Every structure is written in C-alpha cells, then in structure tokens.
Amino acid sequence: MAVKKTQPNIDTIVSLAKRRGFIFPSSEIYGGYGAIYDYGPYGVELENAVKREWWKEMVQERQDIVGLDSSIFMHPQIWKASGHVDGFADPLAECKKCNTRLRVDHLLEDIDVFADEKMTEDEINKIFNEHKAKIKCPSCGASDFSDAKKFSLLVKSNLGNFTDNWSKEPAYLRGETCQGIYVNFKNVVDSTRVKIPFGIAQIGKTFRNEIAGRQYVFRTREFEQMEMQYFTHPDKEMEEYEKLRKTRWDYYIKRLGLKEENLKWHQHENLVFYAKDAYDIEYNFPFGFKELEGVHARGNYDLTQHTKFSGVDLSYNDQKTGEKYLPHIIESSVGVGRTVLALLTDAYTEEELEGGGTRVVMKFKPTLAPIKAAVFPLLKNKPDLVAKAKDIFTELSKHFMCEFDDNGNVGKRYRRQDEIGTPYCITVDFDSLEDDTVTVRDRDTMKQERVKVGELFDFLSKRVL
Ligand code: GAP
C-alpha cells in the first residue's frame, strides 16, 4: 500500500466535504450566501469533537481555568471600550474594471509588502500607491484600483430598536468572544475560588463583516471562536506567556494529532501599542501557511479600558500580599472552522491499493473522528445477522457515535467509512452467530481481527475516547 499524496488542494477538500456531508455552502438552494457555511452530519460531529478536546485541554484538565458562556449581544459601550467601533476595520479597494472589492493588506501581502489592517487609511494608501502598478486584480487581471477605504467589520443589529431613535447606539453582534470574558472578570473572581494566575475560557459564535474571499471556512462572516484569557500579575505576564505558547503548540501535535511539519510560529512585526508580544500558530492550509491561532500578551489594556468606560474598578486584590493591581492578560484564540479545515487537510490521504485502484481515507486521530465505529451485518437479507448487528449498534451507541450500515457490499461500506474517517468497522457474519465474535477492521492498516462481542466496549474505549 503506497501513499500517493497527502497534501490536498482546496477543491479536493471542498468536494469531499460536500459529497460526504461535512460542510455545505449556506442557503445553497437559494444560490448560497457569501462567506457563510453550514456543517453537515459529519461536520457537526467533527466540530463537536474539536470543541470537546479544546474544553478538556483548557478547562476540564486544569485547576486554574474556568469556563464561561457569555451572551452574543452585549452593551454597545463594550465595543467602544474595546476599540472595535473606531478601529476594527479592513482596508478595501475596488477594482475599477470589474468592481470587485479587495482587501488591500492581502493584495500587498501577495507581493511581499507588509501593511497592517490597523494602519490608518492615509498610511495604507501611501504604501498602496507606491506598489499599485505591480498588483493585478485576482478576478479580472486589471491593474486599476480605487484608493483604499476602511470598512467596519462589526455587524450591526436592530435589537431593542422598537421605536425610532429608541437607542442611539446600535447593538452589535459580538466581533470576538473575549470581550464577554473581560466584562465578567469581576463576577468570576467574586463568585468562585479562583486566584491569580487563572484563566477564563469560552466557546461561542462571532460575527464579522468580512469581505468575501475564496477562502472557504478559513474566513467566514459567522464563525465560532474558542478563546481563553489568562489573568496574571504584571511581573509574571511574560513567564506565563511562554508557558502558554508551549502548551498551545503541544496541543496541536499531541491532542489533535496534526503533523508537526504543517505547523509553524509567526511572530507579529508590528505590535499594537499595548501588546508585549504576539505570535500566530500557522497551519499549512491548501493555500499555504496561514494563521490558525493567535497567542498574545495583551498587558492590562482590556481591563483598563473596561474600568474607564464602565466606571467599575476591575483591579484585583491579592488577599495574601495585600497588593492591588490591574491584572495583565495573555490570550489564546482560535476558530473552530479553521481547526476543522486544518484537520480535514491533515487527515486527507490517497493510497494505492495492492490489488490496483486507490482509496481515499481521512486519517483523523480516532478521538476526533466523527463516527467511532460502523456496524455492519455481512448480508442485508439474513435477519439473524441484521438483528445481531442492530443489537451491537444499540449497545455501543450508548457510549460512542456509531453508524449502522447494510447498504451495498462490505467493500463499498469500507470505502465510505474510510472517506469519513471511521477508525473501526465491525462486521457480523455467520461465525458471529456461533461464537459471539465479530470482525473488526482497522481504518489505517485495513487489518482485521476477531473480537468477542462482550469485549467491544473495552476495545473501543481504549482506542477512541
Ligand atoms: N480575541 C482575539 C481575536 O479575536 P483574531 O486574530 O481576530 O483575534 C482569532 O481571531 C482567531 O479566530 C483566528 O486565529 C482564527 O482562528 C479565528 N478567526 C478570525 N477571523 C475569522 C473568520 N473571519 N473566519 C473564521 N475564523 C476566524
């Protein structure tokens, strides 16, 4: 068995994800809806596995991190305090020939010129004008662009606007989940036994008015973030930051099973004024190395801003030392969708089979696989085999995500399970009726072994939980 190719192109992933029920374009029967996607039956299992593993790593197995689920709608002042109302904007230019709107920082990045989305319009236009002649529109190839203009990424709603001008400030859908953590810092300190250093973690939906680019689930307008904010003494910020960087790197390799050669660190060159340091963990997506997660040392900016805007003192009183201070924050922030795309890319494998032909197999780590075991009766038209297979499915599905399949022949069922990454296929055959054993076939080696029905729970528990 030879491995033909391991790094797929984006069309291969998009097509497999659609064909096999991982990811669908949103509102597809209406022609789709820009930069928004739906997760199908296997996609939602993969998402759930990603969130479960992240929660285990960040909350369940830590004594010093607690969870939170803050609301999507928050007081509009929060977005003023955070800087999002005034500064959370992308620089866009329009191609004068085909009218496509494009991210200027991305156009410049493609010709290796750095521009930060945090720069002012004037600063960006200065760089853009110097290099415009070398840039071609990715849609039509023309080289004629308008000046860059900044467009806010915050998504407004009419929440609470029952009468005209009821509220001057629009309610925004949250543009990042961590603001909900900062504004609950005091609640968590007052209601639990946490002591600095400690973290608050949460997973939730985020909305951004992103310019639609063809980057699939890498950049969407609605997505889920998994964010952990760790509150430290000012003197300990950088020490904790280095610890966090190490645990986040190890998480991708050990817990998610990503190939180390597909990951790298990228240090930010231009830091926002309050940040001490900022790194991204980049993954080798089908369109190259791009940000998967941000790990940032944010100083005391967030709590300073919310103290100023809310009028509530968010300093921390150290009971042991008597010291009072505004904690510094280090952050880990990653999208569920980007993690799913990294997992789909990493898992995709094409293998040449000994008897000829190829098979596509998604080699997810078994703990992340959407379906842990598929149960088959050897033949669909033998009631005894079907009844025994159904009994096994009923028992195992109390503990693991399983699938029952009696369609087509066993070979076809294996191919289908390979493409959705199911680590084990269990077949009930005529011997099973005699000796209460089944054939268990391993996804990666394709080897088969006989296992007693009564030992299936232990067999799977050791391998997929
Ligand atoms: N609180 C910090 C923060 O939100 P960010 O770099 O804007 O920082 C953090 O986002 C992570 O969220 C990114 O590393 C990425 O994984 C994910 N993310 C950001 N924008 C996204 C988008 N439009 N679509 C999908 N995921 C996105």
Coordinates of C-alpha atoms and ligand atoms in Angstrom, one line a residue, residues 84 88 175-178 182 206 208 210 217-225 227 229 280 291-294 296 298 331 333-339, ligand 1:
H84 CA -13.8 47.9 17.8
F88 CA -12.0 47.3 13.8
G175 CA -17.0 40.6 16.9
E176 CA -14.9 38.4 19.3
T177 CA -15.9 36.3 22.3
C178 CA -13.2 37.5 24.7
Y182 CA -13.2 40.7 30.3
T206 CA -18.6 35.5 16.5
R208 CA -17.6 39.8 11.3
E210 CA -15.5 40.1 6.2
V217 CA -14.3 28.1 6.0
F218 CA -10.9 29.8 6.7
R219 CA -12.5 33.3 6.6
T220 CA -16.3 33.4 7.2
R221 CA -18.8 36.1 8.4
E222 CA -20.2 33.8 11.1
F223 CA -17.8 31.5 12.9
E224 CA -17.1 30.0 16.3
Q225 CA -14.2 31.1 18.4
E227 CA -10.8 31.8 23.5
Q229 CA -7.9 34.7 28.6
D280 CA 0.3 33.2 15.5
E291 CA -3.0 31.9 10.9
L292 CA -4.7 29.1 12.8
E293 CA -4.5 30.6 16.3
G294 CA -3.3 33.8 17.9
H296 CA -1.0 37.3 22.5
R298 CA -2.0 42.0 25.9
E331 CA -4.7 35.1 25.3
S333 CA -7.7 32.5 20.4
V334 CA -8.6 30.0 17.7
G335 CA -11.6 29.4 15.3
V336 CA -13.5 26.1 15.3
G337 CA -13.8 26.3 11.4
R338 CA -10.1 26.9 10.9
T339 CA -9.4 23.9 13.1
Ligands
GAP1 N1 -9.6 38.0 20.6 C1 -8.6 38.0 19.6 C2 -9.2 37.7 18.2 O1 -10.3 37.7 18.0 P1 -8.3 37.3 15.8 O2 -7.0 37.1 15.3 O3 -9.2 38.4 15.1 O4 -8.2 37.6 17.3 C3 -8.7 34.8 16.5 O5 -9.1 35.9 15.8 C4 -8.9 33.6 15.7 O6 -10.3 33.5 15.3 C5 -8.1 33.4 14.5 O7 -6.8 32.9 14.7 C6 -8.9 32.4 13.6 O8 -8.6 31.1 14.0 C7 -10.3 32.8 14.0 N2 -10.9 33.7 13.0 C8 -10.8 35.1 13.0 N3 -11.5 35.6 12.0 C9 -12.1 34.6 11.4 C10 -13.0 34.5 10.3 N4 -13.5 35.5 9.6 N5 -13.4 33.2 9.9 C11 -13.0 32.1 10.6 N6 -12.2 32.2 11.7 C12 -11.7 33.4 12.1

